[in-house]
C-alpha positions as a printed Julia matrix, in Angstrom:
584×3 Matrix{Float64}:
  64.52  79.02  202.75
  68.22  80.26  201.33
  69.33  83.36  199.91
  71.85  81.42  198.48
  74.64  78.46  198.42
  77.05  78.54  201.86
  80.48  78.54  199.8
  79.06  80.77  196.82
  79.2   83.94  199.4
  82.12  85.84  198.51
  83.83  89.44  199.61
  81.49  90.95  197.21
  78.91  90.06  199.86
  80.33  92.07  202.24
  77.46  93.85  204.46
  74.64  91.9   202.99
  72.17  90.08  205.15
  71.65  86.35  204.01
  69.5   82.98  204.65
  71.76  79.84  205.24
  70.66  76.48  205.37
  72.66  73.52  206.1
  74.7   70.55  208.5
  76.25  71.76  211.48
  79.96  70.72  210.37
  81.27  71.42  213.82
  81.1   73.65  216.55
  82.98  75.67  218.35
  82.15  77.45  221.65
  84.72  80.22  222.94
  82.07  81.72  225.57
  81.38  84.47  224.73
  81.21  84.02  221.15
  80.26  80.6   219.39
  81.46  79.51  216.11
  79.93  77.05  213.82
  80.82  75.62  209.86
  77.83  75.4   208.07
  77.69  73.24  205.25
  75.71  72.39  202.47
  76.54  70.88  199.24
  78.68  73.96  198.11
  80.84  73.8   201.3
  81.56  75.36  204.22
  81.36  78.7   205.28
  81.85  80.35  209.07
  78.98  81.19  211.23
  79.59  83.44  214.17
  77.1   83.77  217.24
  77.52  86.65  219.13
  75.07  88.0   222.6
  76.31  91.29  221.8
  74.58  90.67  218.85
  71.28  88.38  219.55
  71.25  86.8   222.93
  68.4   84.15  221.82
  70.56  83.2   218.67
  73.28  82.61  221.15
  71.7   80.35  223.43
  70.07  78.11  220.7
  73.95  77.74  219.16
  74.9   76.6   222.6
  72.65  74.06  222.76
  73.12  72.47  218.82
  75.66  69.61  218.34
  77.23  68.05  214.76
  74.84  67.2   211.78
  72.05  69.45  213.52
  69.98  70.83  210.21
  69.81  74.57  211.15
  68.02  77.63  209.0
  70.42  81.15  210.17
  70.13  84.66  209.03
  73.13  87.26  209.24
  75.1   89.69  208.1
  77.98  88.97  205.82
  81.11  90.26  207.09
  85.14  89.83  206.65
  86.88  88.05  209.09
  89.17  90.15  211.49
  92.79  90.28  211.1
  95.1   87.02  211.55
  91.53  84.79  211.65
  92.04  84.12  207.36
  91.89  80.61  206.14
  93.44  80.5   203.56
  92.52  76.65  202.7
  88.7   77.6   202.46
  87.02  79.41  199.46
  85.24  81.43  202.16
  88.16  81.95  204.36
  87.93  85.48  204.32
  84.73  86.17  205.32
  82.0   85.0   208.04
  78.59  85.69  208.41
  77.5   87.43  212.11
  74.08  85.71  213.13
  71.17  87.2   213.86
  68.39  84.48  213.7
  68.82  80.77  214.17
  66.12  77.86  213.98
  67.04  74.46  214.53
  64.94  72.06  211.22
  65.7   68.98  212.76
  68.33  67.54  215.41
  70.62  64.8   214.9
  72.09  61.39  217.14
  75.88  61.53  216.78
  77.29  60.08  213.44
  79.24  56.79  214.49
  82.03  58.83  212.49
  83.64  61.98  211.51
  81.58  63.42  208.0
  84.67  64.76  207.03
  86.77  63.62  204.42
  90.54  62.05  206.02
  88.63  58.98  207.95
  89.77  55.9   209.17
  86.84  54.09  208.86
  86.01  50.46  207.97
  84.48  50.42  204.42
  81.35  48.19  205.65
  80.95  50.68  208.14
  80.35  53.53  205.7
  78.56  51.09  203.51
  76.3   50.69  206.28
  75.77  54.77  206.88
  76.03  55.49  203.05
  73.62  58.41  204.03
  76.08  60.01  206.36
  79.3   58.79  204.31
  77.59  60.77  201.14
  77.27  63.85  203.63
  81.48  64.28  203.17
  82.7   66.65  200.6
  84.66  64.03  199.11
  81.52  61.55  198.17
  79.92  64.54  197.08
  82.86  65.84  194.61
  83.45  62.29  193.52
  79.22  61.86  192.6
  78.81  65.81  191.48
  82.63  64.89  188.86
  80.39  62.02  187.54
  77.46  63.69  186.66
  79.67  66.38  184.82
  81.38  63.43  182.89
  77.91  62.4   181.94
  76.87  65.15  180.82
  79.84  65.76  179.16
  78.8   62.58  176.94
  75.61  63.76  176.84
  76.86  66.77  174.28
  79.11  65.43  172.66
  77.6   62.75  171.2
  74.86  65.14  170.39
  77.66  66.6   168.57
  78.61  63.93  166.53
  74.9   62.83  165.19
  74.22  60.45  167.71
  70.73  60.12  169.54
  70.29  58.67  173.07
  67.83  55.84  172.81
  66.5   53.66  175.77
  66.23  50.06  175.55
  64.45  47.88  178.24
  65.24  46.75  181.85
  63.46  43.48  181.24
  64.39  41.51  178.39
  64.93  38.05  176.98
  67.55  35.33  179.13
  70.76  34.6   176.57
  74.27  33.72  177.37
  76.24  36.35  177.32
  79.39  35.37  179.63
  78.05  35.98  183.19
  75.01  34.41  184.86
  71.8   37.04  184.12
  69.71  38.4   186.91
  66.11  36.8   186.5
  62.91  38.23  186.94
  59.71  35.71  187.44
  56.71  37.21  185.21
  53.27  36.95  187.56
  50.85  37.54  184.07
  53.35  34.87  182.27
  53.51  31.75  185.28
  56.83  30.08  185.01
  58.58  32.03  182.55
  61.29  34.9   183.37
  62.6   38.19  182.55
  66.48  38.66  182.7
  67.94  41.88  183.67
  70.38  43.07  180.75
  74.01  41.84  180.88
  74.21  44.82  178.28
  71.99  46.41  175.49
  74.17  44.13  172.74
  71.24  42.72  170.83
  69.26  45.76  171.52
  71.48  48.69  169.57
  72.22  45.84  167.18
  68.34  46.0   166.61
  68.32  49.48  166.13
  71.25  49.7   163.58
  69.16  46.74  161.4
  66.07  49.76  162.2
  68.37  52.23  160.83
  69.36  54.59  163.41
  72.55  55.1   161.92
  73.93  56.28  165.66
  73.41  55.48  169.09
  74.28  56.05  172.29
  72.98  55.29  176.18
  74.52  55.59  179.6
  73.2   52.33  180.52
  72.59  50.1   183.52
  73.7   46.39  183.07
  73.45  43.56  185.53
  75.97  40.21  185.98
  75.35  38.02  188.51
  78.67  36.96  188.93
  82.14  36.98  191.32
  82.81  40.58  192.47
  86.12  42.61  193.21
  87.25  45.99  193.45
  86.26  47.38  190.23
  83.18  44.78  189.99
  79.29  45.23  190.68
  76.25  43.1   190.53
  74.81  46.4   188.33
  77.01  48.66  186.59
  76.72  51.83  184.29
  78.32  51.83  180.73
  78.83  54.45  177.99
  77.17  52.37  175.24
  77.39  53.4   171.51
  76.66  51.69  168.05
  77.27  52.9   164.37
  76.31  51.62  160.78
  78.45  51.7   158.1
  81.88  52.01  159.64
  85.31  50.39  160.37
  87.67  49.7   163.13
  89.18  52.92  162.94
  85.72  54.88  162.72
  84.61  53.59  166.21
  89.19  54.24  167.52
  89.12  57.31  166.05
  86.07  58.69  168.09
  86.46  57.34  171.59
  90.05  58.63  171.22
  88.53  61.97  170.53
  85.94  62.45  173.2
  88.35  61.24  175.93
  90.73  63.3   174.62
  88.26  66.45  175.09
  87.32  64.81  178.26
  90.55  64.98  180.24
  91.45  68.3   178.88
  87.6   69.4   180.31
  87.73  67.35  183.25
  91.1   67.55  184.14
  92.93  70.12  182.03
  94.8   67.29  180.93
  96.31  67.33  177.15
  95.43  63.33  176.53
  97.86  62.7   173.43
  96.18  61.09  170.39
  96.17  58.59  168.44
  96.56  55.97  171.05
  99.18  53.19  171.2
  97.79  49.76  169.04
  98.71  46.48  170.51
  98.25  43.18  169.41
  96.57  40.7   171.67
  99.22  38.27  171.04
 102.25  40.87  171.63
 100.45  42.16  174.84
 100.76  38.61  176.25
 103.97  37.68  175.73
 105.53  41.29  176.21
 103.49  41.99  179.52
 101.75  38.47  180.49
  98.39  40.24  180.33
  95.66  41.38  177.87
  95.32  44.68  180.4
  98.57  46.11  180.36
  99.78  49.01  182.51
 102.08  50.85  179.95
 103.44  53.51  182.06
 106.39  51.51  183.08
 108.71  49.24  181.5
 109.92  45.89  182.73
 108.61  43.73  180.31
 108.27  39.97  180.23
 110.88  38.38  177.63
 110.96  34.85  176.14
 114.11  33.61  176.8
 113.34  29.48  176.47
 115.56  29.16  173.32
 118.48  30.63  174.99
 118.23  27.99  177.96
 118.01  25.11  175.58
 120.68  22.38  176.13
 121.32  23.34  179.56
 122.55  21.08  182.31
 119.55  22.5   184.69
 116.99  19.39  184.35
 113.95  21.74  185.42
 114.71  23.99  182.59
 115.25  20.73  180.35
 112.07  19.19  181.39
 109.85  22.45  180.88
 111.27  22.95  177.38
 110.61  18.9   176.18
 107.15  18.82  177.76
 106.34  22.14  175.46
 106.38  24.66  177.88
 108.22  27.93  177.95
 110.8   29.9   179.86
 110.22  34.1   180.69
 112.22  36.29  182.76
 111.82  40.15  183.5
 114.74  42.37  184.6
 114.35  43.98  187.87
 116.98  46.69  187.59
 118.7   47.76  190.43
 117.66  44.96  193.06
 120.18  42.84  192.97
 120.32  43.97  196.43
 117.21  41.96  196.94
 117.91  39.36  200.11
 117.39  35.7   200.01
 114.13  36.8   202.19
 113.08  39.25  199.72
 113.39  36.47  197.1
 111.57  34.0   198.89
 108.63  36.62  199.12
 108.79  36.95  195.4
 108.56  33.02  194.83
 105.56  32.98  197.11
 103.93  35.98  195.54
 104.21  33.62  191.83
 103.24  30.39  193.58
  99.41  32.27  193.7
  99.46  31.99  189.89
 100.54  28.41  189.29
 104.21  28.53  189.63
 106.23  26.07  190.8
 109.15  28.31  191.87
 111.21  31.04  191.02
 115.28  31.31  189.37
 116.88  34.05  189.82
 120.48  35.78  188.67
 121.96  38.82  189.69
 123.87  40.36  187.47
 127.58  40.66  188.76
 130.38  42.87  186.83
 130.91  40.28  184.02
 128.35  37.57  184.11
 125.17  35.99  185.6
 125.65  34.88  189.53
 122.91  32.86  191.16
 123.06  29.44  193.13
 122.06  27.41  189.91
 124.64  29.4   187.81
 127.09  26.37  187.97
 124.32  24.68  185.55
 125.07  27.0   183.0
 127.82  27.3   180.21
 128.88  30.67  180.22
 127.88  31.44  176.57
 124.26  30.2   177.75
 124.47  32.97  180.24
 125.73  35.74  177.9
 122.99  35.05  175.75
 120.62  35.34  178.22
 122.09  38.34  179.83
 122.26  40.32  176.0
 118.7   39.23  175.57
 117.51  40.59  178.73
 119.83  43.68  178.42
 120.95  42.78  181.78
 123.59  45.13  183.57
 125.23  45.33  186.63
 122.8   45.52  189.73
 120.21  44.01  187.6
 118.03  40.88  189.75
 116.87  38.47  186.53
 113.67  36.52  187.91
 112.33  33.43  185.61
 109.19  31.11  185.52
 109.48  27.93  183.75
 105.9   26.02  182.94
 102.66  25.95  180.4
 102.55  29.65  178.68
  99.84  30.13  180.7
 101.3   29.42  183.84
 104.76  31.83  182.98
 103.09  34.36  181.6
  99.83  34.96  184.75
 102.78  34.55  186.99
 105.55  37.47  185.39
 102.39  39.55  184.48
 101.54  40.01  187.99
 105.04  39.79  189.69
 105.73  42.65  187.19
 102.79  44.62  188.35
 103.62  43.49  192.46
 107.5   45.09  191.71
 106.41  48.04  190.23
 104.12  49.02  193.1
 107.11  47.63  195.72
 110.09  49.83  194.04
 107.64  52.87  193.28
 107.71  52.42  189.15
 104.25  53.78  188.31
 103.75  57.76  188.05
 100.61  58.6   190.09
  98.9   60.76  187.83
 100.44  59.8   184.75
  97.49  58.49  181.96
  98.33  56.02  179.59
  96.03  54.48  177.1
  96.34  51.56  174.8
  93.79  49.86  172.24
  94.65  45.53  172.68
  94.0   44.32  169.22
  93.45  40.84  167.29
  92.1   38.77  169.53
  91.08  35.28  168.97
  87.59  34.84  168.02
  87.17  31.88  170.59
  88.93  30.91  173.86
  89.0   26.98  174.4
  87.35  25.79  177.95
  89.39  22.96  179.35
  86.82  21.54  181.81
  84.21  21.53  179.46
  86.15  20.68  176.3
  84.78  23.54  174.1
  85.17  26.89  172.42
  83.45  29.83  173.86
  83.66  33.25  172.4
  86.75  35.26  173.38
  84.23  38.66  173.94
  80.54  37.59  172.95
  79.12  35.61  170.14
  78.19  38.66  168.32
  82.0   39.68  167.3
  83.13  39.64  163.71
  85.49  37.56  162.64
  88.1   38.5   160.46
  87.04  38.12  157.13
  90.32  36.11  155.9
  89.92  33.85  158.81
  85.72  32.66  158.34
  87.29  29.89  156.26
  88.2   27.93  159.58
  84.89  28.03  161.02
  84.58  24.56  159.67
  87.88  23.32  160.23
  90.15  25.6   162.83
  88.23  27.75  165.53
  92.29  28.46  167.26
  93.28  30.09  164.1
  90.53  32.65  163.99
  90.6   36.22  164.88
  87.78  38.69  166.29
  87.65  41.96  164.99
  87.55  43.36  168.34
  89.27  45.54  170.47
  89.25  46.68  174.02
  90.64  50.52  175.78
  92.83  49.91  178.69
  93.98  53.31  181.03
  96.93  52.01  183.22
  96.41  48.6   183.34
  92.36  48.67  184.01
  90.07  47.88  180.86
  87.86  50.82  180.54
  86.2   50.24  177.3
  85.5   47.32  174.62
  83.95  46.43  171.69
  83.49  44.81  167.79
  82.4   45.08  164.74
  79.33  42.79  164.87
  78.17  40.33  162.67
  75.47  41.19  160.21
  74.92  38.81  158.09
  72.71  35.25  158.94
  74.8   32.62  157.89
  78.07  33.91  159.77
  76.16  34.56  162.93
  74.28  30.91  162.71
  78.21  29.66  162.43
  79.26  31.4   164.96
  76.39  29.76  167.33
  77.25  26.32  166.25
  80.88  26.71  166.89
  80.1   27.44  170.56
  77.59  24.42  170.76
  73.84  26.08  170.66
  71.91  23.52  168.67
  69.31  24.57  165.87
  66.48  24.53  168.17
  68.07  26.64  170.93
  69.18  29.07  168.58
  66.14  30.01  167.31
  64.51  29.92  171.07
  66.71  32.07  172.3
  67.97  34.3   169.41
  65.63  33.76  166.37
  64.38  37.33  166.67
  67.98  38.63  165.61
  68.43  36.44  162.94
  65.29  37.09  161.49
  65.8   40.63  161.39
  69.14  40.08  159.73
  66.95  38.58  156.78
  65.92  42.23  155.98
  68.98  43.93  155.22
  71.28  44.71  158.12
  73.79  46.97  157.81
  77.87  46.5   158.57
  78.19  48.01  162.5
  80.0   47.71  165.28
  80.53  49.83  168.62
  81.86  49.95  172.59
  81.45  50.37  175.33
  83.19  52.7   177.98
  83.01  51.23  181.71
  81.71  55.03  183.27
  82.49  54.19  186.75
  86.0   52.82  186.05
  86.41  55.43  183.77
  85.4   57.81  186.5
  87.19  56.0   189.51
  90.72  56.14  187.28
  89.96  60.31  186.97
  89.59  60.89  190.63
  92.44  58.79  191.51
  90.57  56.19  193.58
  91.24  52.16  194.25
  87.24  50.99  193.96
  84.1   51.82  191.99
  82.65  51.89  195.0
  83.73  54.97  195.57
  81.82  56.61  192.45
  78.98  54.89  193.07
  76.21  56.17  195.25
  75.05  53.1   196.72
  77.15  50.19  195.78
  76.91  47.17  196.99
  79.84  44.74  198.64
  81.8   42.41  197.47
  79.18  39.73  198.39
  76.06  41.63  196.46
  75.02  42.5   199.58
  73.82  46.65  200.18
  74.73  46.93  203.7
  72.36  49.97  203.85
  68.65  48.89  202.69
  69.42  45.09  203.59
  69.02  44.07  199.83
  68.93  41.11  198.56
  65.83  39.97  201.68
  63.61  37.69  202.24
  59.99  38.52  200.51
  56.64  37.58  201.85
  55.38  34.29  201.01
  52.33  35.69  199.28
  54.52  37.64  196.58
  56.1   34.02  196.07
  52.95  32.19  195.43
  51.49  35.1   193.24
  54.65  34.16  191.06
  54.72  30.37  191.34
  57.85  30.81  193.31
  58.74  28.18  195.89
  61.58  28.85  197.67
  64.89  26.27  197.67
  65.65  26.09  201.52
């Protein structure tokens, strides 16, 4: 029905009759002549509708309106003087039409399909058809195929084959609540939609694939948020016979090619290493956004034997003092301080000191607490100088450091720290192996219950599970976790530890995961891989605050798609044919 692509008509065109098909982007009628933006997914390009020209084309343009799907046939031809736009790839020319035929009208969109909108989200959630139609969904969604593709080769490159593994697989804990899926053939027993291929590419290094990779769906039923859905797409690779640095060494190299491709961005490698440990007490988070400073210092020893009996009481009860430097606010007002001890009460504190640094020493309300040599020491620590505002949290670890972590992030978006389009990466090493559950009164795994431990630290699986370390690691790009992964465990006996330290008993073991550990029986290889989050990853490109946003049809913060109605009600038949019977 085309001759070609709306915006791939160029001068070279010039005089040449074409076939356009497209959206009526908008109209304009100047009487005599009518104009009209045709798009398609290329762009825009001019239409003009003369009588002079062809009187019948003219009267159908009259009579078209926005999002009309119209077939025209013209000439090509350059715009007349002082009519250039400059801001459009086909701003210098416009085709003159001769034939027009309207393929289907259209209601009017309940808003603009253009791309600077003011439009509730749910609203365009609702009209994802129509939101799609706007050059920006349509960059964002065309950028992510090209990274995709982009994966696609070079992994090809590097000796790695693209293997699918199933939609429907076995139910085992993995962290999140699993999708289920009621088998009809198999009456009362389910199907669980994968959390991630983990046991699967684990499988096929045991089968000796030596590499693989998949851009894979993966499903959590759990708590959603702006970079959070129910089902989610991940760059997924595994290797045999490597290391740590194997698996750092490669994802720094294809996101290095990546962002030079992509973005003509010169990504600078080797990344940054950071121990978990460090990256908690340094930034009060295991996802920290390294392209400012500000961070977090432990400053409890030089408050000890103060006469301030919060501080006192902290310190004896084993807790911990922090403070971060906010240069140049000591302007701050007691309002804008009271905003910040709000903004920490959200993560468990229980207030909020301050200082401001003065010409020769610390100056706050509770100052008079304070020797003076307690304040120098505090002030050299903190590399405090004059305008400087010195905020503190005193509590559990936990407590100071979820508080400082976040106030530091809420400061640097208030005072402007964080370059826009700035891209740093860091790899957060060491981890512990396990994380302890206070309401249940267990270990779980720190990542999954496949991860490695360190091989000095297997001794404490029978006596110390806090003193053990995961070979992990995870990739975090400005303070957003983009990637993660392990060297798994490959032999029997450590992974049959590593079940019993989290509590699955012999018998649910081998329900639930006797398949792997049989296979481990017949000579399983060392391996480890990651994954890379691809719509974060993509999101954090194009500059954008939600997945949502690289997603064609994503679903809301309540699992809800506001489009197709899903999740709904099913007939009662389906139910019964499954041995279903609804709850409520």
């Amino acid at each position: 029905m085309r001759t070609q692509l709306c915006a791939k008509i160029n001068k070279n065109d010039i005089g040449k009759d074409v076939s356009l098909v497209g959206w009526v982007a908008t109209r304009r009628d100047h009487g005599s002549l009518i104009f009209i933006d045709l798009r398609d997914v290329s762009g825009i390009i001019q239409v003009v509708f003369n009588p002079e020209i062809s009187k019948s084309a003219h009267k159908i343009a009259g009579d078209i309106r926005s999002e009309y799907v119209i077939n025209i046939c013209g000439t090509v031809s350059p715009r007349p003087g002082g009519t250039i736009n400059k801001n459009l790839p086909t701003g210098e020319i416009e085709v003159i039409a001769k034939q027009i035929e309207i393929l289907n009208i259209s209601k009017t969109p309940p808003f603009p399909i253009e791309d600077e909108i003011n439009v509730a989200e749910d609203l365009r959630l609702k009209y994802r058809v129509l939101d799609l139609r706007r050059p920006k969904m349509q960059r964002n969604l065309i950028l992510r195929y090209k990274i995709c593709l982009f994966f696609r080769k070079f992994f090809d490159e590097y000796g790695f084959i693209e293997i699918e593994t199933p939609a429907l697989i076995k139910s085992t804990p993995e962290g999140a609540r699993d999708y289920l899926v009621p088998s009809r053939v198999n009456p009362g027993n389910f199907y669980a939609l994968p959390q991630s291929p983990q046991m699967l590419k684990q499988l096929l290094m045991v089968s000796g694939f030596d590499r693989y990779f998949q851009i894979a769906k993966c499903f959590r039923d759990e708590d959603l948020r702006a970079d959070r859905q129910p089902e989610f797409t991940q760059v997924d690779l595994e290797m045999s016979f490597i290391k740590e640095d194997d698996i750092l060494s490669l994802i720094e190299l294809v996101l290095k090619r990546l962002f030079g491709e992509i973005l003509n961005i010169d990504i600078k490698i080797p990344f940054h290493r950071l121990p978990y440990k460090d990256s908690m007490e340094r930034f009060g988070t295991d996802k920290p956004d390294m392209r400012f400073s500000m961070e977090l210092t432990n400053v409890s020893s030089e408050f000890q034997d103060s006469g301030f009996n919060v501080f006192n009481g902290v310190l004896k009860s084993g807790g911990k003092i922090y403070g971060i430097n906010a240069s140049g606010c000591s302007s701050f007002s007691r309002q804008d301080i009271d905003e910040l001890t709000k903004y920490v009460a959200n993560f468990g504190a229980k207030g909020l000191a301050w200082f401001k640094m003065g010409k020769e020493t610390l100056e706050s309300p509770i100052a008079k607490f304070f020797s003076k040599e307690i304040l120098d020491k505090v002030s050299q620590k903190m590399n405090a100088k004059e305008g400087n505002l010195l905020l503190f949290v005193a509590d559990k670890q936990s407590i100071v450091l979820d508080s400082l972590g976040n106030l530091r992030l809420y400061l640097a978006e208030k005072l402007k720290l964080i370059p826009e389009k700035e891209f740093k990466f860091v790899w957060i090493m060491e981890f512990p192996l396990f994380k302890y559950n206070e309401t249940e009164k267990r270990f779980e795994p720190e990542h999954h219950p496949f991860t490695a431990p360190m091989d000095e630290d297997i001794q404490f699986f029978d006596s110390d599970l806090s003193k053990m370390h995961a070979r992990a690691y995870d990739l975090v790009l400005n303070g957003i976790e983009v990637g993660g992964g392990s060297i798994r465990i490959h032999k029997k006996e450590i992974q049959e530890k590593m079940f019993k330290s989290i509590g699955i008993e012999d018998k649910e073991r081998d329900e639930r995961f006797g398949f792997l550990l049989e296979a481990f029986e017949y000579g399983a290889p060392p391996h480890g891989g990651i994954a890379l989050g691809l719509d974060r990853l993509v999101m954090l490109i194009l500059g954008e605050k939600s997945i949502r946003e690289v997603i064609a049809f994503p679903k809301t913060q309540k699992a809800v798609c506001l489009l197709t109605g899903a999740p709904s009600n099913v007939d009662p038949k389906q139910l019964k044919e499954l041995h279903i019977k609804p709850a409520v």
